[in-house]
Amino acid sequence: MEFGKFIDHTLLKPNATVDDIKNLCDEAKQYNFYSVCVNSYYAALADSQLRNTDIKVCAVVGFPFGAQKASVKAFEAKQCAQDCADEIDMVLNVGMLKSGYYDLIEEEIRMVKNAIEERTLKVIFENCYLTDEQKKIACNLSIKAGADFIKTSTGFGTGGATLADVELMKKEVGDRIKIKASGGIRDRETAVAFIRAGAERIGTSSGIKILSE
């Protein structure tokens, strides 16, 4: 598989403009990335720019803090699906996970998955705020709830992806679910290291630099 197909070409800055999103999509076509990853408002725009290509549209939900009600996340995800997003990256409720409300976490993941049906769901943990045990619990809750990927971070927390976290997640889940590494991955050497550690997708705004190295 060509290297660009590991990459979700990402632009999630709050000041991203319509022209910025169009440019992101043009770059994705030029470099043949797997997808573009955008804020939910821009899912329809990205879809309009990427029609008649095999590049997917990924939209984030509950971003970046995950502190919305499960019903709100499910509604946002359903709207993204109606706007032709192929994949959803949702932030789980970090505070509720840390509080031990595991049934709530499992239920919100399941609600979002049900809302998007056959589309791919990735669950963002925001590992910088979690203990290793909480990361393992989140792994298993995501699997039980029917998610397709687990993801290290939003890129908006106090820390991004680490090799130690991907290795821990891979050891916990084996081949039961896929892993996306995201947050602070800015060069090819680092991206390759994450793939070797078990990540099957890389979320980065530095995809062009990575492919150019």
mmCIF file of C-alpha atoms in Angstrom:
data_model
loop_
_atom_site.group_PDB
_atom_site.id
_atom_site.type_symbol
_atom_site.label_atom_id
_atom_site.label_comp_id
_atom_site.label_asym_id
_atom_site.label_seq_id
_atom_site.Cartn_x
_atom_site.Cartn_y
_atom_site.Cartn_z
ATOM 1 C CA MET A 1 0.000 0.000 0.000
ATOM 2 C CA GLU A 2 1.338 3.443 -0.878
ATOM 3 C CA PHE A 3 2.288 5.513 2.137
ATOM 4 C CA GLY A 4 -0.272 8.260 1.574
ATOM 5 C CA LYS A 5 -3.060 5.736 2.170
ATOM 6 C CA PHE A 6 -2.101 5.566 5.840
ATOM 7 C CA ILE A 7 -2.804 9.284 6.279
ATOM 8 C CA ASP A 8 -5.931 11.214 7.246
ATOM 9 C CA HIS A 9 -5.013 14.700 5.919
ATOM 10 C CA THR A 10 -6.243 16.883 8.764
ATOM 11 C CA LEU A 11 -7.381 20.483 9.269
ATOM 12 C CA LEU A 12 -9.276 21.097 12.507
ATOM 13 C CA LYS A 13 -8.226 24.648 13.404
ATOM 14 C CA PRO A 14 -11.143 26.810 14.545
ATOM 15 C CA ASN A 15 -10.204 29.539 12.054
ATOM 16 C CA ALA A 16 -10.149 27.256 8.991
ATOM 17 C CA THR A 17 -11.959 28.964 6.098
ATOM 18 C CA VAL A 18 -13.902 27.598 3.145
ATOM 19 C CA ASP A 19 -10.870 28.200 0.940
ATOM 20 C CA ASP A 20 -8.668 26.348 3.441
ATOM 21 C CA ILE A 21 -10.919 23.295 3.259
ATOM 22 C CA LYS A 22 -10.975 23.407 -0.542
ATOM 23 C CA ASN A 23 -7.181 23.584 -0.536
ATOM 24 C CA LEU A 24 -7.025 20.629 1.877
ATOM 25 C CA CYS A 25 -9.116 18.573 -0.527
ATOM 26 C CA ASP A 26 -6.968 19.606 -3.498
ATOM 27 C CA GLU A 27 -3.873 18.490 -1.572
ATOM 28 C CA ALA A 28 -5.523 15.178 -0.725
ATOM 29 C CA LYS A 29 -6.181 14.557 -4.415
ATOM 30 C CA GLN A 30 -2.651 15.542 -5.383
ATOM 31 C CA TYR A 31 -0.983 13.302 -2.784
ATOM 32 C CA ASN A 32 -3.633 10.545 -2.769
ATOM 33 C CA PHE A 33 -4.220 10.547 0.988
ATOM 34 C CA TYR A 34 -6.727 8.110 2.468
ATOM 35 C CA SER A 35 -9.044 10.864 3.686
ATOM 36 C CA VAL A 36 -9.436 14.450 4.743
ATOM 37 C CA CYS A 37 -10.383 15.022 8.380
ATOM 38 C CA VAL A 38 -12.421 18.164 9.055
ATOM 39 C CA ASN A 39 -14.741 19.696 11.614
ATOM 40 C CA SER A 40 -18.317 18.481 11.228
ATOM 41 C CA TYR A 41 -19.574 21.724 9.679
ATOM 42 C CA TYR A 42 -17.320 21.163 6.673
ATOM 43 C CA ALA A 43 -18.252 17.539 5.895
ATOM 44 C CA ALA A 44 -20.609 18.476 3.063
ATOM 45 C CA LEU A 45 -18.114 20.909 1.561
ATOM 46 C CA ALA A 46 -15.345 18.304 1.646
ATOM 47 C CA ASP A 47 -17.655 15.763 0.032
ATOM 48 C CA SER A 48 -18.457 18.183 -2.779
ATOM 49 C CA GLN A 49 -14.747 18.676 -3.439
ATOM 50 C CA LEU A 50 -13.885 14.961 -3.394
ATOM 51 C CA ARG A 51 -16.683 13.434 -5.451
ATOM 52 C CA ASN A 52 -15.538 11.022 -8.150
ATOM 53 C CA THR A 53 -12.389 10.208 -6.134
ATOM 54 C CA ASP A 54 -11.682 7.370 -3.698
ATOM 55 C CA ILE A 55 -10.627 9.831 -0.971
ATOM 56 C CA LYS A 56 -12.850 9.585 2.102
ATOM 57 C CA VAL A 57 -14.359 12.367 4.184
ATOM 58 C CA CYS A 58 -13.747 12.047 7.923
ATOM 59 C CA ALA A 59 -15.584 14.379 10.315
ATOM 60 C CA VAL A 60 -14.967 14.871 14.028
ATOM 61 C CA VAL A 61 -17.790 14.706 16.582
ATOM 62 C CA GLY A 62 -17.857 15.972 20.173
ATOM 63 C CA PHE A 63 -14.618 17.725 19.337
ATOM 64 C CA PRO A 64 -12.294 18.522 20.996
ATOM 65 C CA PHE A 65 -13.368 17.877 24.607
ATOM 66 C CA GLY A 66 -15.962 15.099 24.363
ATOM 67 C CA ALA A 67 -18.040 16.710 27.102
ATOM 68 C CA GLN A 68 -21.367 16.747 25.260
ATOM 69 C CA LYS A 69 -24.326 14.496 26.030
ATOM 70 C CA ALA A 70 -24.330 11.195 24.163
ATOM 71 C CA SER A 71 -27.546 12.174 22.377
ATOM 72 C CA VAL A 72 -25.882 15.364 21.116
ATOM 73 C CA LYS A 73 -22.905 13.426 19.764
ATOM 74 C CA ALA A 74 -25.231 10.957 18.062
ATOM 75 C CA PHE A 75 -27.199 13.809 16.488
ATOM 76 C CA GLU A 76 -24.009 15.472 15.246
ATOM 77 C CA ALA A 77 -22.758 12.167 13.852
ATOM 78 C CA LYS A 78 -26.058 11.529 12.050
ATOM 79 C CA GLN A 79 -25.879 14.984 10.502
ATOM 80 C CA CYS A 80 -22.337 14.253 9.324
ATOM 81 C CA ALA A 81 -23.555 11.034 7.734
ATOM 82 C CA GLN A 82 -26.329 12.958 5.970
ATOM 83 C CA ASP A 83 -23.629 15.358 4.755
ATOM 84 C CA CYS A 84 -21.833 12.354 3.219
ATOM 85 C CA ALA A 85 -19.034 11.847 5.740
ATOM 86 C CA ASP A 86 -17.600 8.352 5.323
ATOM 87 C CA GLU A 87 -15.926 8.201 8.740
ATOM 88 C CA ILE A 88 -16.565 9.727 12.161
ATOM 89 C CA ASP A 89 -13.900 10.425 14.783
ATOM 90 C CA MET A 90 -15.713 10.950 18.094
ATOM 91 C CA VAL A 91 -14.189 12.105 21.373
ATOM 92 C CA LEU A 92 -15.346 9.981 24.270
ATOM 93 C CA ASN A 93 -16.402 11.658 27.510
ATOM 94 C CA VAL A 94 -13.029 11.777 29.258
ATOM 95 C CA GLY A 95 -14.429 13.037 32.557
ATOM 96 C CA MET A 96 -17.030 10.283 32.763
ATOM 97 C CA LEU A 97 -14.427 7.639 31.918
ATOM 98 C CA LYS A 98 -12.162 8.932 34.683
ATOM 99 C CA SER A 99 -15.175 8.983 37.030
ATOM 100 C CA GLY A 100 -15.775 5.288 36.408
ATOM 101 C CA TYR A 101 -19.046 5.599 34.469
ATOM 102 C CA TYR A 102 -18.102 2.855 32.059
ATOM 103 C CA ASP A 103 -21.649 1.930 31.072
ATOM 104 C CA LEU A 104 -22.202 5.536 29.985
ATOM 105 C CA ILE A 105 -19.067 5.472 27.832
ATOM 106 C CA GLU A 106 -20.033 2.209 26.177
ATOM 107 C CA GLU A 107 -23.546 3.485 25.532
ATOM 108 C CA GLU A 108 -22.437 6.780 23.964
ATOM 109 C CA ILE A 109 -20.072 4.960 21.593
ATOM 110 C CA ARG A 110 -22.857 2.559 20.654
ATOM 111 C CA MET A 111 -25.299 5.442 20.096
ATOM 112 C CA VAL A 112 -22.904 7.175 17.719
ATOM 113 C CA LYS A 113 -22.179 3.932 15.857
ATOM 114 C CA ASN A 114 -25.896 3.249 15.480
ATOM 115 C CA ALA A 115 -26.422 6.790 14.188
ATOM 116 C CA ILE A 116 -23.900 6.337 11.378
ATOM 117 C CA GLU A 117 -24.734 2.692 10.615
ATOM 118 C CA GLU A 118 -22.156 1.124 8.288
ATOM 119 C CA ARG A 119 -19.789 4.094 8.294
ATOM 120 C CA THR A 120 -16.445 3.831 10.072
ATOM 121 C CA LEU A 121 -16.305 5.005 13.701
ATOM 122 C CA LYS A 122 -13.081 5.953 15.444
ATOM 123 C CA VAL A 123 -13.118 6.648 19.200
ATOM 124 C CA ILE A 124 -10.664 9.274 20.452
ATOM 125 C CA PHE A 125 -9.386 8.612 23.965
ATOM 126 C CA GLU A 126 -7.225 11.712 24.676
ATOM 127 C CA ASN A 127 -4.597 9.510 26.303
ATOM 128 C CA CYS A 128 -2.666 12.379 27.901
ATOM 129 C CA TYR A 129 -5.418 12.573 30.548
ATOM 130 C CA LEU A 130 -5.724 8.829 31.208
ATOM 131 C CA THR A 131 -3.886 6.230 33.247
ATOM 132 C CA ASP A 132 -2.734 3.069 31.506
ATOM 133 C CA GLU A 133 -5.563 1.159 33.155
ATOM 134 C CA GLN A 134 -8.126 3.696 31.915
ATOM 135 C CA LYS A 135 -6.697 3.389 28.391
ATOM 136 C CA LYS A 136 -7.163 -0.384 28.545
ATOM 137 C CA ILE A 137 -10.728 0.031 29.785
ATOM 138 C CA ALA A 138 -11.464 2.464 26.937
ATOM 139 C CA CYS A 139 -10.057 -0.056 24.452
ATOM 140 C CA ASN A 140 -12.435 -2.759 25.587
ATOM 141 C CA LEU A 141 -15.462 -0.483 25.877
ATOM 142 C CA SER A 142 -14.885 0.659 22.281
ATOM 143 C CA ILE A 143 -14.755 -2.931 21.066
ATOM 144 C CA LYS A 144 -17.903 -3.906 22.994
ATOM 145 C CA ALA A 145 -19.774 -0.900 21.576
ATOM 146 C CA GLY A 146 -18.937 -1.766 17.971
ATOM 147 C CA ALA A 147 -16.357 0.889 17.061
ATOM 148 C CA ASP A 148 -13.991 0.277 14.143
ATOM 149 C CA PHE A 149 -10.921 2.185 15.381
ATOM 150 C CA ILE A 150 -9.503 3.537 18.606
ATOM 151 C CA LYS A 151 -7.504 6.750 18.405
ATOM 152 C CA THR A 152 -4.850 8.213 20.677
ATOM 153 C CA SER A 153 -5.622 11.916 20.842
ATOM 154 C CA THR A 154 -7.289 15.010 19.403
ATOM 155 C CA GLY A 155 -4.125 17.063 19.060
ATOM 156 C CA PHE A 156 -5.756 19.671 21.300
ATOM 157 C CA GLY A 157 -4.877 18.122 24.687
ATOM 158 C CA THR A 158 -1.716 18.508 26.741
ATOM 159 C CA GLY A 159 -0.001 15.740 24.768
ATOM 160 C CA GLY A 160 -0.335 13.882 21.496
ATOM 161 C CA ALA A 161 0.337 10.361 20.319
ATOM 162 C CA THR A 162 3.150 8.368 21.925
ATOM 163 C CA LEU A 163 4.679 5.091 20.834
ATOM 164 C CA ALA A 164 4.182 3.742 24.340
ATOM 165 C CA ASP A 165 0.438 4.377 24.099
ATOM 166 C CA VAL A 166 0.097 2.739 20.680
ATOM 167 C CA GLU A 167 2.074 -0.262 21.887
ATOM 168 C CA LEU A 168 -0.134 -0.504 24.991
ATOM 169 C CA MET A 169 -3.311 -0.225 22.912
ATOM 170 C CA LYS A 170 -2.104 -2.805 20.395
ATOM 171 C CA LYS A 171 -1.158 -5.242 23.141
ATOM 172 C CA GLU A 172 -4.601 -4.821 24.704
ATOM 173 C CA VAL A 173 -6.708 -5.165 21.540
ATOM 174 C CA GLY A 174 -4.639 -7.396 19.255
ATOM 175 C CA ASP A 175 -6.480 -7.606 15.950
ATOM 176 C CA ARG A 176 -9.949 -6.984 17.404
ATOM 177 C CA ILE A 177 -9.993 -3.302 16.416
ATOM 178 C CA LYS A 178 -7.782 -0.931 14.431
ATOM 179 C CA ILE A 179 -5.667 1.906 15.841
ATOM 180 C CA LYS A 180 -5.225 5.485 14.658
ATOM 181 C CA ALA A 181 -2.310 7.550 15.959
ATOM 182 C CA SER A 182 -2.836 11.304 15.925
ATOM 183 C CA GLY A 183 -1.361 14.378 17.556
ATOM 184 C CA GLY A 184 2.156 15.680 16.997
ATOM 185 C CA ILE A 185 3.169 13.354 14.147
ATOM 186 C CA ARG A 186 5.134 15.668 11.872
ATOM 187 C CA ASP A 187 7.825 13.633 10.064
ATOM 188 C CA ARG A 188 8.130 10.397 8.129
ATOM 189 C CA GLU A 189 10.386 8.627 10.624
ATOM 190 C CA THR A 190 7.851 9.169 13.405
ATOM 191 C CA ALA A 191 4.929 8.115 11.223
ATOM 192 C CA VAL A 192 6.712 4.901 10.201
ATOM 193 C CA ALA A 193 7.484 4.134 13.853
ATOM 194 C CA PHE A 194 3.790 4.422 14.746
ATOM 195 C CA ILE A 195 2.772 2.149 11.881
ATOM 196 C CA ARG A 196 5.327 -0.433 12.972
ATOM 197 C CA ALA A 197 3.967 -0.185 16.532
ATOM 198 C CA GLY A 198 0.491 -1.123 15.302
ATOM 199 C CA ALA A 199 -1.229 2.002 13.969
ATOM 200 C CA GLU A 200 -3.160 1.428 10.751
ATOM 201 C CA ARG A 201 -3.964 5.102 10.226
ATOM 202 C CA ILE A 202 -2.076 8.335 10.936
ATOM 203 C CA GLY A 203 -3.881 11.607 11.585
ATOM 204 C CA THR A 204 -1.690 14.592 10.763
ATOM 205 C CA SER A 205 -1.661 18.067 9.293
ATOM 206 C CA SER A 206 1.911 17.387 8.109
ATOM 207 C CA GLY A 207 1.068 14.741 5.522
ATOM 208 C CA ILE A 208 2.660 16.605 2.618
ATOM 209 C CA LYS A 209 5.915 17.055 4.559
ATOM 210 C CA ILE A 210 5.868 13.380 5.548
ATOM 211 C CA LEU A 211 5.436 12.211 1.962
ATOM 212 C CA SER A 212 8.032 14.659 0.686
ATOM 213 C CA GLU A 213 10.796 13.410 3.001
#
